[in-house]
Amino acid sequence: MEAKLSPATIQAGLRASRFGRPLSVYPRVDSTNDIARELAEQGASEGTAVIAREQTGGRGRLGRPWISPPGGLWLSVVLRPTLPVAQWPLLGFAGSVGAATAVEAIAGVTPQLKWPNDLVIDDRKLGGVLIEAGPAYAIAGIGINANVGLDALSSETTSSATTLLALRGQAVDLNALAREVLLQVERAYDLLYQDVSALIQQWRGRSVILGRHVGVSGTETFEGIAENVDAQGALLVRTPTGLRRVVVGDVSLRAVEVPP
Ligand code: BT5
């Protein structure tokens, strides 16, 4: 039987040493990032985590909506990074590498990563990461379509999204997934300080875009070959006029034109 998300169940056997301590689980909130931010403003320590069974105002990057029905994992963690601000984009790498590693361990499917922080399977989006920075903290928001039917997502996203339930045909243990995400995101976050190139290497190893023809939209729109990511998490795209560095934006995969 599918167990409901519960703080006691998640914390029993939690192997993370800081992430998820403390942890609160709400039935329904606007956005777990907002609750985590309030806690951070009140001085909550690094690792304080907030989970909701459902979000009514879940958000993505750049003000976009994030559909968050019951059955998903909607989780935010308070971070207190001491990294130079130029490296903060790598917080998203820690979130996405950790989340992908956890999904693989619990659900037995292998998410790939699309820059900056999407978890994708067969080019469909399974989850995403939203990093929001505050004065002396950052909030890492992680969303994973776990036990969510495709019909619970909006018609706009069903063709571009996937869920663990749709992929596997059976539910995952959400409490176990939450526990593993807390552990793996903590490990990936610690790598940022201990061995940042190892974290970037893990991101590269899961990348679905490197070496492929992509369209970039952000401050400018252009196409090229996604060549690499740099030590600050920016995407390097080879274009006919040279290498372009993308710090904020979206990428989409393009079919490679075959010459006639
Ligand atoms: C993201 O944004 O991918 C970041 C998502 C972060 C969600 C978590 S849940 C916990 C925490 N609390 C929050 O309020 N947020 C975080 P972005 O790359 O901007 O992707 C947003 C786009 O993904 C939307 O414009 C839709 O096209 C699509 N989308 C929305 N909901 C989706 C879903 N459940 N599954 C797949 N795609 C979705």
PDB file of C-alpha atoms and ligand atoms in Angstrom:
ATOM      1  CA  MET A   1       0.000   0.000   0.000  1.00  0.00           C
ATOM      2  CA  GLU A   2       1.176   3.502  -0.782  1.00  0.00           C
ATOM      3  CA  ALA A   3       2.225   5.175   2.484  1.00  0.00           C
ATOM      4  CA  LYS A   4       1.498   8.867   2.949  1.00  0.00           C
ATOM      5  CA  LEU A   5       4.403  11.255   3.369  1.00  0.00           C
ATOM      6  CA  SER A   6       5.117  11.565   7.085  1.00  0.00           C
ATOM      7  CA  PRO A   7       7.996  13.281   8.899  1.00  0.00           C
ATOM      8  CA  ALA A   8       8.394  10.434  11.400  1.00  0.00           C
ATOM      9  CA  THR A   9       8.633   7.828   8.631  1.00  0.00           C
ATOM     10  CA  ILE A  10      11.088   9.910   6.613  1.00  0.00           C
ATOM     11  CA  GLN A  11      13.280  10.634   9.619  1.00  0.00           C
ATOM     12  CA  ALA A  12      13.338   7.003  10.777  1.00  0.00           C
ATOM     13  CA  GLY A  13      16.389   5.694   8.958  1.00  0.00           C
ATOM     14  CA  LEU A  14      17.335   9.070   7.448  1.00  0.00           C
ATOM     15  CA  ARG A  15      21.030   8.792   6.556  1.00  0.00           C
ATOM     16  CA  ALA A  16      21.545  12.486   5.762  1.00  0.00           C
ATOM     17  CA  SER A  17      23.329  14.156   8.668  1.00  0.00           C
ATOM     18  CA  ARG A  18      21.988  17.716   8.155  1.00  0.00           C
ATOM     19  CA  PHE A  19      19.404  17.726   5.373  1.00  0.00           C
ATOM     20  CA  GLY A  20      15.945  16.962   6.729  1.00  0.00           C
ATOM     21  CA  ARG A  21      16.867  17.956  10.278  1.00  0.00           C
ATOM     22  CA  PRO A  22      14.415  19.421  11.094  1.00  0.00           C
ATOM     23  CA  LEU A  23      11.741  18.444   8.607  1.00  0.00           C
ATOM     24  CA  SER A  24       8.100  19.440   8.324  1.00  0.00           C
ATOM     25  CA  VAL A  25       5.441  17.935   6.078  1.00  0.00           C
ATOM     26  CA  TYR A  26       2.365  19.969   5.146  1.00  0.00           C
ATOM     27  CA  PRO A  27      -0.781  18.621   3.512  1.00  0.00           C
ATOM     28  CA  ARG A  28      -1.066  21.578   1.132  1.00  0.00           C
ATOM     29  CA  VAL A  29       0.827  24.862   0.707  1.00  0.00           C
ATOM     30  CA  ASP A  30       1.257  27.514  -1.973  1.00  0.00           C
ATOM     31  CA  SER A  31       4.950  26.764  -2.402  1.00  0.00           C
ATOM     32  CA  THR A  32       7.379  24.903  -0.141  1.00  0.00           C
ATOM     33  CA  ASN A  33      10.016  27.462  -1.206  1.00  0.00           C
ATOM     34  CA  ASP A  34       7.967  30.211   0.502  1.00  0.00           C
ATOM     35  CA  ILE A  35       7.716  28.246   3.772  1.00  0.00           C
ATOM     36  CA  ALA A  36      11.438  27.442   3.669  1.00  0.00           C
ATOM     37  CA  ARG A  37      12.245  31.081   3.012  1.00  0.00           C
ATOM     38  CA  GLU A  38      10.199  32.189   6.055  1.00  0.00           C
ATOM     39  CA  LEU A  39      12.088  29.642   8.164  1.00  0.00           C
ATOM     40  CA  ALA A  40      15.423  30.861   6.771  1.00  0.00           C
ATOM     41  CA  GLU A  41      14.483  34.462   7.571  1.00  0.00           C
ATOM     42  CA  GLN A  42      13.793  33.326  11.146  1.00  0.00           C
ATOM     43  CA  GLY A  43      17.289  31.825  11.358  1.00  0.00           C
ATOM     44  CA  ALA A  44      16.648  28.175  10.453  1.00  0.00           C
ATOM     45  CA  SER A  45      19.853  26.184  10.109  1.00  0.00           C
ATOM     46  CA  GLU A  46      21.180  24.652   6.910  1.00  0.00           C
ATOM     47  CA  GLY A  47      19.340  21.467   6.036  1.00  0.00           C
ATOM     48  CA  THR A  48      15.949  22.531   7.426  1.00  0.00           C
ATOM     49  CA  ALA A  49      13.488  20.927   5.021  1.00  0.00           C
ATOM     50  CA  VAL A  50       9.856  21.442   4.060  1.00  0.00           C
ATOM     51  CA  ILE A  51       7.734  18.967   2.135  1.00  0.00           C
ATOM     52  CA  ALA A  52       4.157  19.358   0.924  1.00  0.00           C
ATOM     53  CA  ARG A  53       1.835  16.661  -0.363  1.00  0.00           C
ATOM     54  CA  GLU A  54       0.378  19.226  -2.737  1.00  0.00           C
ATOM     55  CA  GLN A  55       1.242  22.767  -3.854  1.00  0.00           C
ATOM     56  CA  THR A  56      -1.365  25.215  -5.083  1.00  0.00           C
ATOM     57  CA  GLY A  57       1.128  27.846  -6.259  1.00  0.00           C
ATOM     58  CA  GLY A  58       4.204  25.775  -7.095  1.00  0.00           C
ATOM     59  CA  ARG A  59       6.618  27.676  -9.290  1.00  0.00           C
ATOM     60  CA  GLY A  60       9.445  27.058 -11.683  1.00  0.00           C
ATOM     61  CA  ARG A  61      12.196  29.376 -12.847  1.00  0.00           C
ATOM     62  CA  LEU A  62      11.472  32.813 -14.317  1.00  0.00           C
ATOM     63  CA  GLY A  63       8.025  32.936 -12.691  1.00  0.00           C
ATOM     64  CA  ARG A  64       6.696  29.895 -14.514  1.00  0.00           C
ATOM     65  CA  PRO A  65       4.105  27.655 -12.853  1.00  0.00           C
ATOM     66  CA  TRP A  66       5.022  24.209 -11.510  1.00  0.00           C
ATOM     67  CA  ILE A  67       2.087  21.808 -11.414  1.00  0.00           C
ATOM     68  CA  SER A  68       2.210  19.990  -8.086  1.00  0.00           C
ATOM     69  CA  PRO A  69      -0.658  17.528  -7.527  1.00  0.00           C
ATOM     70  CA  PRO A  70      -0.761  14.970  -4.680  1.00  0.00           C
ATOM     71  CA  GLY A  71       1.560  12.007  -5.248  1.00  0.00           C
ATOM     72  CA  GLY A  72       4.607  14.090  -6.225  1.00  0.00           C
ATOM     73  CA  LEU A  73       7.611  14.956  -4.114  1.00  0.00           C
ATOM     74  CA  TRP A  74       7.635  18.717  -3.526  1.00  0.00           C
ATOM     75  CA  LEU A  75      10.552  19.533  -1.265  1.00  0.00           C
ATOM     76  CA  SER A  76      12.597  22.579  -0.249  1.00  0.00           C
ATOM     77  CA  VAL A  77      15.807  22.760   1.751  1.00  0.00           C
ATOM     78  CA  VAL A  78      17.367  25.799   3.441  1.00  0.00           C
ATOM     79  CA  LEU A  79      21.005  26.272   2.388  1.00  0.00           C
ATOM     80  CA  ARG A  80      23.537  28.649   3.878  1.00  0.00           C
ATOM     81  CA  PRO A  81      26.164  28.652   1.135  1.00  0.00           C
ATOM     82  CA  THR A  82      29.578  30.128   1.800  1.00  0.00           C
ATOM     83  CA  LEU A  83      30.579  29.849  -1.861  1.00  0.00           C
ATOM     84  CA  PRO A  84      31.426  32.899  -3.981  1.00  0.00           C
ATOM     85  CA  VAL A  85      28.201  34.167  -5.574  1.00  0.00           C
ATOM     86  CA  ALA A  86      29.583  33.386  -9.048  1.00  0.00           C
ATOM     87  CA  GLN A  87      29.395  29.708  -8.098  1.00  0.00           C
ATOM     88  CA  TRP A  88      25.782  29.771  -6.891  1.00  0.00           C
ATOM     89  CA  PRO A  89      24.464  28.378 -10.196  1.00  0.00           C
ATOM     90  CA  LEU A  90      26.202  25.180  -9.120  1.00  0.00           C
ATOM     91  CA  LEU A  91      23.674  24.865  -6.270  1.00  0.00           C
ATOM     92  CA  GLY A  92      21.246  23.811  -8.989  1.00  0.00           C
ATOM     93  CA  PHE A  93      23.726  21.205 -10.188  1.00  0.00           C
ATOM     94  CA  ALA A  94      23.903  19.799  -6.645  1.00  0.00           C
ATOM     95  CA  GLY A  95      20.102  19.656  -6.519  1.00  0.00           C
ATOM     96  CA  SER A  96      19.667  17.989  -9.877  1.00  0.00           C
ATOM     97  CA  VAL A  97      22.558  15.522  -9.556  1.00  0.00           C
ATOM     98  CA  GLY A  98      21.355  14.557  -6.062  1.00  0.00           C
ATOM     99  CA  ALA A  99      17.729  14.206  -7.129  1.00  0.00           C
ATOM    100  CA  ALA A 100      18.643  12.113 -10.183  1.00  0.00           C
ATOM    101  CA  THR A 101      20.864   9.822  -8.104  1.00  0.00           C
ATOM    102  CA  ALA A 102      18.035   9.344  -5.585  1.00  0.00           C
ATOM    103  CA  VAL A 103      15.421   8.607  -8.265  1.00  0.00           C
ATOM    104  CA  GLU A 104      17.724   6.007  -9.769  1.00  0.00           C
ATOM    105  CA  ALA A 105      18.256   4.323  -6.392  1.00  0.00           C
ATOM    106  CA  ILE A 106      14.577   4.197  -5.441  1.00  0.00           C
ATOM    107  CA  ALA A 107      12.757   3.886  -8.765  1.00  0.00           C
ATOM    108  CA  GLY A 108      15.314   2.040 -10.901  1.00  0.00           C
ATOM    109  CA  VAL A 109      15.037   4.459 -13.811  1.00  0.00           C
ATOM    110  CA  THR A 110      17.917   6.650 -14.969  1.00  0.00           C
ATOM    111  CA  PRO A 111      17.194  10.370 -15.244  1.00  0.00           C
ATOM    112  CA  GLN A 112      19.357  12.460 -17.514  1.00  0.00           C
ATOM    113  CA  LEU A 113      19.917  16.166 -16.956  1.00  0.00           C
ATOM    114  CA  LYS A 114      19.076  19.045 -19.261  1.00  0.00           C
ATOM    115  CA  TRP A 115      20.802  22.339 -18.541  1.00  0.00           C
ATOM    116  CA  PRO A 116      20.386  23.949 -16.201  1.00  0.00           C
ATOM    117  CA  ASN A 117      18.540  21.626 -13.816  1.00  0.00           C
ATOM    118  CA  ASP A 118      15.840  19.518 -15.468  1.00  0.00           C
ATOM    119  CA  LEU A 119      15.545  15.799 -14.791  1.00  0.00           C
ATOM    120  CA  VAL A 120      14.445  14.154 -18.033  1.00  0.00           C
ATOM    121  CA  ILE A 121      13.734  10.646 -19.241  1.00  0.00           C
ATOM    122  CA  ASP A 122      13.379  10.035 -22.981  1.00  0.00           C
ATOM    123  CA  ASP A 123      13.431  13.818 -23.456  1.00  0.00           C
ATOM    124  CA  ARG A 124      10.398  14.241 -21.186  1.00  0.00           C
ATOM    125  CA  LYS A 125      10.593  16.218 -17.981  1.00  0.00           C
ATOM    126  CA  LEU A 126      10.379  14.205 -14.765  1.00  0.00           C
ATOM    127  CA  GLY A 127      11.435  16.931 -12.359  1.00  0.00           C
ATOM    128  CA  GLY A 128      13.106  20.259 -11.856  1.00  0.00           C
ATOM    129  CA  VAL A 129      15.053  22.351  -9.390  1.00  0.00           C
ATOM    130  CA  LEU A 130      14.444  25.958  -8.406  1.00  0.00           C
ATOM    131  CA  ILE A 131      17.176  27.803  -6.511  1.00  0.00           C
ATOM    132  CA  GLU A 132      16.079  31.080  -4.929  1.00  0.00           C
ATOM    133  CA  ALA A 133      18.710  33.243  -3.284  1.00  0.00           C
ATOM    134  CA  GLY A 134      18.194  35.340  -0.165  1.00  0.00           C
ATOM    135  CA  PRO A 135      20.603  37.642   1.666  1.00  0.00           C
ATOM    136  CA  ALA A 136      22.385  34.975   3.701  1.00  0.00           C
ATOM    137  CA  TYR A 137      20.728  31.828   2.437  1.00  0.00           C
ATOM    138  CA  ALA A 138      19.445  30.033  -0.618  1.00  0.00           C
ATOM    139  CA  ILE A 139      16.414  27.813  -0.929  1.00  0.00           C
ATOM    140  CA  ALA A 140      16.735  24.677  -3.040  1.00  0.00           C
ATOM    141  CA  GLY A 141      13.321  23.596  -4.278  1.00  0.00           C
ATOM    142  CA  ILE A 142      13.092  20.156  -5.838  1.00  0.00           C
ATOM    143  CA  GLY A 143      10.072  18.773  -7.637  1.00  0.00           C
ATOM    144  CA  ILE A 144       9.758  15.172  -8.813  1.00  0.00           C
ATOM    145  CA  ASN A 145       6.684  13.759 -10.591  1.00  0.00           C
ATOM    146  CA  ALA A 146       6.586  10.546  -8.600  1.00  0.00           C
ATOM    147  CA  ASN A 147       3.174   8.917  -8.041  1.00  0.00           C
ATOM    148  CA  VAL A 148       1.413  11.307 -10.364  1.00  0.00           C
ATOM    149  CA  GLY A 149      -0.702  10.216 -13.324  1.00  0.00           C
ATOM    150  CA  LEU A 150      -0.045  12.047 -16.578  1.00  0.00           C
ATOM    151  CA  ASP A 151      -3.692  13.097 -16.492  1.00  0.00           C
ATOM    152  CA  ALA A 152      -3.012  15.100 -13.305  1.00  0.00           C
ATOM    153  CA  LEU A 153      -0.659  17.414 -15.225  1.00  0.00           C
ATOM    154  CA  SER A 154      -2.036  20.158 -17.410  1.00  0.00           C
ATOM    155  CA  SER A 155      -2.670  19.490 -21.089  1.00  0.00           C
ATOM    156  CA  GLU A 156       0.096  21.984 -21.869  1.00  0.00           C
ATOM    157  CA  THR A 157       2.713  19.788 -20.172  1.00  0.00           C
ATOM    158  CA  THR A 158       1.474  16.211 -20.679  1.00  0.00           C
ATOM    159  CA  SER A 159       3.255  15.878 -24.012  1.00  0.00           C
ATOM    160  CA  SER A 160       6.556  17.161 -22.606  1.00  0.00           C
ATOM    161  CA  ALA A 161       6.370  15.618 -19.109  1.00  0.00           C
ATOM    162  CA  THR A 162       6.700  12.189 -17.599  1.00  0.00           C
ATOM    163  CA  THR A 163       6.169  10.682 -14.152  1.00  0.00           C
ATOM    164  CA  LEU A 164       7.609   7.722 -12.281  1.00  0.00           C
ATOM    165  CA  LEU A 165       4.110   6.199 -12.181  1.00  0.00           C
ATOM    166  CA  ALA A 166       3.743   6.474 -15.957  1.00  0.00           C
ATOM    167  CA  LEU A 167       7.204   5.001 -16.505  1.00  0.00           C
ATOM    168  CA  ARG A 168       6.954   2.115 -14.036  1.00  0.00           C
ATOM    169  CA  GLY A 169       3.233   1.396 -13.852  1.00  0.00           C
ATOM    170  CA  GLN A 170       3.436   1.192 -10.069  1.00  0.00           C
ATOM    171  CA  ALA A 171       3.893   3.615  -7.210  1.00  0.00           C
ATOM    172  CA  VAL A 172       7.209   4.288  -5.491  1.00  0.00           C
ATOM    173  CA  ASP A 173       7.583   4.577  -1.721  1.00  0.00           C
ATOM    174  CA  LEU A 174       7.412   8.384  -1.412  1.00  0.00           C
ATOM    175  CA  ASN A 175       8.886   8.393   2.097  1.00  0.00           C
ATOM    176  CA  ALA A 176      11.880   6.371   0.883  1.00  0.00           C
ATOM    177  CA  LEU A 177      12.261   8.708  -2.097  1.00  0.00           C
ATOM    178  CA  ALA A 178      12.200  11.774   0.174  1.00  0.00           C
ATOM    179  CA  ARG A 179      14.804  10.200   2.468  1.00  0.00           C
ATOM    180  CA  GLU A 180      17.084   9.331  -0.457  1.00  0.00           C
ATOM    181  CA  VAL A 181      16.720  12.798  -2.042  1.00  0.00           C
ATOM    182  CA  LEU A 182      17.735  14.414   1.256  1.00  0.00           C
ATOM    183  CA  LEU A 183      20.782  12.132   1.478  1.00  0.00           C
ATOM    184  CA  GLN A 184      21.908  12.450  -2.145  1.00  0.00           C
ATOM    185  CA  VAL A 185      21.366  16.208  -2.363  1.00  0.00           C
ATOM    186  CA  GLU A 186      23.345  16.635   0.856  1.00  0.00           C
ATOM    187  CA  ARG A 187      26.180  14.558  -0.626  1.00  0.00           C
ATOM    188  CA  ALA A 188      26.151  16.498  -3.899  1.00  0.00           C
ATOM    189  CA  TYR A 189      26.050  19.811  -1.992  1.00  0.00           C
ATOM    190  CA  ASP A 190      29.026  18.742   0.139  1.00  0.00           C
ATOM    191  CA  LEU A 191      30.925  17.879  -3.075  1.00  0.00           C
ATOM    192  CA  LEU A 192      30.580  21.539  -4.078  1.00  0.00           C
ATOM    193  CA  TYR A 193      32.985  22.376  -1.258  1.00  0.00           C
ATOM    194  CA  GLN A 194      35.133  19.268  -1.303  1.00  0.00           C
ATOM    195  CA  ASP A 195      35.561  18.450  -5.002  1.00  0.00           C
ATOM    196  CA  VAL A 196      33.595  20.717  -7.306  1.00  0.00           C
ATOM    197  CA  SER A 197      35.048  19.141 -10.449  1.00  0.00           C
ATOM    198  CA  ALA A 198      33.708  15.745  -9.323  1.00  0.00           C
ATOM    199  CA  LEU A 199      30.222  17.254  -9.019  1.00  0.00           C
ATOM    200  CA  ILE A 200      30.474  18.846 -12.477  1.00  0.00           C
ATOM    201  CA  GLN A 201      31.723  15.517 -13.826  1.00  0.00           C
ATOM    202  CA  GLN A 202      28.647  13.783 -12.401  1.00  0.00           C
ATOM    203  CA  TRP A 203      26.433  16.411 -14.030  1.00  0.00           C
ATOM    204  CA  ARG A 204      28.231  15.902 -17.364  1.00  0.00           C
ATOM    205  CA  GLY A 205      27.836  12.149 -17.059  1.00  0.00           C
ATOM    206  CA  ARG A 206      24.050  12.543 -16.952  1.00  0.00           C
ATOM    207  CA  SER A 207      23.811  15.332 -19.513  1.00  0.00           C
ATOM    208  CA  VAL A 208      21.355  14.844 -22.341  1.00  0.00           C
ATOM    209  CA  ILE A 209      22.535  17.923 -24.241  1.00  0.00           C
ATOM    210  CA  LEU A 210      26.330  17.902 -24.412  1.00  0.00           C
ATOM    211  CA  GLY A 211      27.497  17.316 -27.971  1.00  0.00           C
ATOM    212  CA  ARG A 212      24.007  17.940 -29.361  1.00  0.00           C
ATOM    213  CA  HIS A 213      22.484  20.713 -31.434  1.00  0.00           C
ATOM    214  CA  VAL A 214      20.437  22.978 -29.163  1.00  0.00           C
ATOM    215  CA  GLY A 215      18.354  26.100 -29.355  1.00  0.00           C
ATOM    216  CA  VAL A 216      19.033  28.610 -26.584  1.00  0.00           C
ATOM    217  CA  SER A 217      16.489  31.135 -25.399  1.00  0.00           C
ATOM    218  CA  GLY A 218      17.245  33.677 -22.726  1.00  0.00           C
ATOM    219  CA  THR A 219      18.472  37.214 -23.071  1.00  0.00           C
ATOM    220  CA  GLU A 220      19.155  36.204 -26.686  1.00  0.00           C
ATOM    221  CA  THR A 221      17.932  33.393 -28.906  1.00  0.00           C
ATOM    222  CA  PHE A 222      20.392  31.375 -30.976  1.00  0.00           C
ATOM    223  CA  GLU A 223      21.428  27.834 -31.905  1.00  0.00           C
ATOM    224  CA  GLY A 224      24.610  25.851 -31.692  1.00  0.00           C
ATOM    225  CA  ILE A 225      26.278  22.750 -30.307  1.00  0.00           C
ATOM    226  CA  ALA A 226      26.191  22.418 -26.508  1.00  0.00           C
ATOM    227  CA  GLU A 227      29.901  21.890 -25.985  1.00  0.00           C
ATOM    228  CA  ASN A 228      30.456  21.937 -22.229  1.00  0.00           C
ATOM    229  CA  VAL A 229      29.635  23.502 -18.879  1.00  0.00           C
ATOM    230  CA  ASP A 230      32.266  25.591 -17.132  1.00  0.00           C
ATOM    231  CA  ALA A 231      33.435  25.622 -13.500  1.00  0.00           C
ATOM    232  CA  GLN A 232      30.619  28.025 -12.575  1.00  0.00           C
ATOM    233  CA  GLY A 233      27.861  26.004 -14.195  1.00  0.00           C
ATOM    234  CA  ALA A 234      27.443  28.197 -17.288  1.00  0.00           C
ATOM    235  CA  LEU A 235      26.661  26.444 -20.576  1.00  0.00           C
ATOM    236  CA  LEU A 236      29.165  26.848 -23.428  1.00  0.00           C
ATOM    237  CA  VAL A 237      27.579  26.703 -26.863  1.00  0.00           C
ATOM    238  CA  ARG A 238      29.593  26.555 -30.094  1.00  0.00           C
ATOM    239  CA  THR A 239      28.056  28.749 -32.797  1.00  0.00           C
ATOM    240  CA  PRO A 240      29.314  29.661 -36.256  1.00  0.00           C
ATOM    241  CA  THR A 241      30.523  32.976 -34.800  1.00  0.00           C
ATOM    242  CA  GLY A 242      32.305  31.504 -31.781  1.00  0.00           C
ATOM    243  CA  LEU A 243      31.747  30.048 -28.318  1.00  0.00           C
ATOM    244  CA  ARG A 244      28.863  31.615 -26.359  1.00  0.00           C
ATOM    245  CA  ARG A 245      28.508  31.426 -22.572  1.00  0.00           C
ATOM    246  CA  VAL A 246      24.956  31.089 -21.242  1.00  0.00           C
ATOM    247  CA  VAL A 247      24.301  31.862 -17.568  1.00  0.00           C
ATOM    248  CA  VAL A 248      20.496  32.128 -17.520  1.00  0.00           C
ATOM    249  CA  GLY A 249      18.123  30.660 -20.064  1.00  0.00           C
ATOM    250  CA  ASP A 250      16.543  27.536 -21.463  1.00  0.00           C
ATOM    251  CA  VAL A 251      17.760  25.031 -23.985  1.00  0.00           C
ATOM    252  CA  SER A 252      15.783  22.796 -26.299  1.00  0.00           C
ATOM    253  CA  LEU A 253      17.090  19.928 -28.344  1.00  0.00           C
ATOM    254  CA  ARG A 254      17.048  20.446 -32.103  1.00  0.00           C
ATOM    255  CA  ALA A 255      16.976  17.771 -34.739  1.00  0.00           C
ATOM    256  CA  VAL A 256      20.258  17.817 -36.629  1.00  0.00           C
ATOM    257  CA  GLU A 257      19.680  18.852 -40.218  1.00  0.00           C
ATOM    258  CA  VAL A 258      20.838  16.267 -42.681  1.00  0.00           C
ATOM    259  CA  PRO A 259      22.296  17.949 -45.791  1.00  0.00           C
ATOM    260  CA  PRO A 260      20.320  17.083 -48.961  1.00  0.00           C
TER     261      PRO A 260
HETATM  262  C1  BT5 B   1      11.659  24.027 -12.907  1.00  0.00           C
HETATM  263  O1  BT5 B   1      11.364  25.223 -13.497  1.00  0.00           O
HETATM  264  O2  BT5 B   1      11.822  22.985 -13.478  1.00  0.00           O
HETATM  265  C2  BT5 B   1      11.758  24.092 -11.375  1.00  0.00           C
HETATM  266  C3  BT5 B   1      10.662  23.317 -10.696  1.00  0.00           C
HETATM  267  C4  BT5 B   1      10.827  23.363  -9.192  1.00  0.00           C
HETATM  268  C5  BT5 B   1       9.619  22.829  -8.473  1.00  0.00           C
HETATM  269  C6  BT5 B   1       9.861  22.716  -6.989  1.00  0.00           C
HETATM  270  S1  BT5 B   1       8.613  21.814  -6.163  1.00  0.00           S
HETATM  271  C7  BT5 B   1       9.222  22.302  -4.631  1.00  0.00           C
HETATM  272  C8  BT5 B   1       9.621  23.761  -4.766  1.00  0.00           C
HETATM  273  N1  BT5 B   1       8.511  24.646  -4.522  1.00  0.00           N
HETATM  274  C9  BT5 B   1       8.179  25.366  -5.626  1.00  0.00           C
HETATM  275  O3  BT5 B   1       7.268  26.218  -5.697  1.00  0.00           O
HETATM  276  N2  BT5 B   1       9.011  25.030  -6.632  1.00  0.00           N
HETATM  277  C10 BT5 B   1       9.988  24.033  -6.228  1.00  0.00           C
HETATM  278  P1  BT5 B   1      11.384  25.502 -15.050  1.00  0.00           P
HETATM  279  O4  BT5 B   1      12.647  24.978 -15.670  1.00  0.00           O
HETATM  280  O5  BT5 B   1      11.080  26.946 -15.166  1.00  0.00           O
HETATM  281  O6  BT5 B   1      10.188  24.643 -15.621  1.00  0.00           O
HETATM  282  C11 BT5 B   1       8.855  25.106 -15.570  1.00  0.00           C
HETATM  283  C12 BT5 B   1       8.125  24.559 -16.795  1.00  0.00           C
HETATM  284  O7  BT5 B   1       7.982  23.140 -16.680  1.00  0.00           O
HETATM  285  C13 BT5 B   1       6.703  25.095 -16.918  1.00  0.00           C
HETATM  286  O8  BT5 B   1       6.674  26.268 -17.685  1.00  0.00           O
HETATM  287  C14 BT5 B   1       5.956  23.943 -17.611  1.00  0.00           C
HETATM  288  O9  BT5 B   1       6.149  24.013 -19.014  1.00  0.00           O
HETATM  289  C15 BT5 B   1       6.706  22.718 -17.139  1.00  0.00           C
HETATM  290  N3  BT5 B   1       6.029  22.053 -16.003  1.00  0.00           N
HETATM  291  C16 BT5 B   1       5.246  22.591 -15.027  1.00  0.00           C
HETATM  292  N4  BT5 B   1       4.900  21.670 -14.122  1.00  0.00           N
HETATM  293  C17 BT5 B   1       5.461  20.503 -14.546  1.00  0.00           C
HETATM  294  C18 BT5 B   1       5.481  19.186 -14.021  1.00  0.00           C
HETATM  295  N5  BT5 B   1       4.879  18.855 -12.876  1.00  0.00           N
HETATM  296  N6  BT5 B   1       6.186  18.249 -14.727  1.00  0.00           N
HETATM  297  C19 BT5 B   1       6.845  18.552 -15.868  1.00  0.00           C
HETATM  298  N7  BT5 B   1       6.852  19.776 -16.408  1.00  0.00           N
HETATM  299  C20 BT5 B   1       6.187  20.745 -15.746  1.00  0.00           C
END
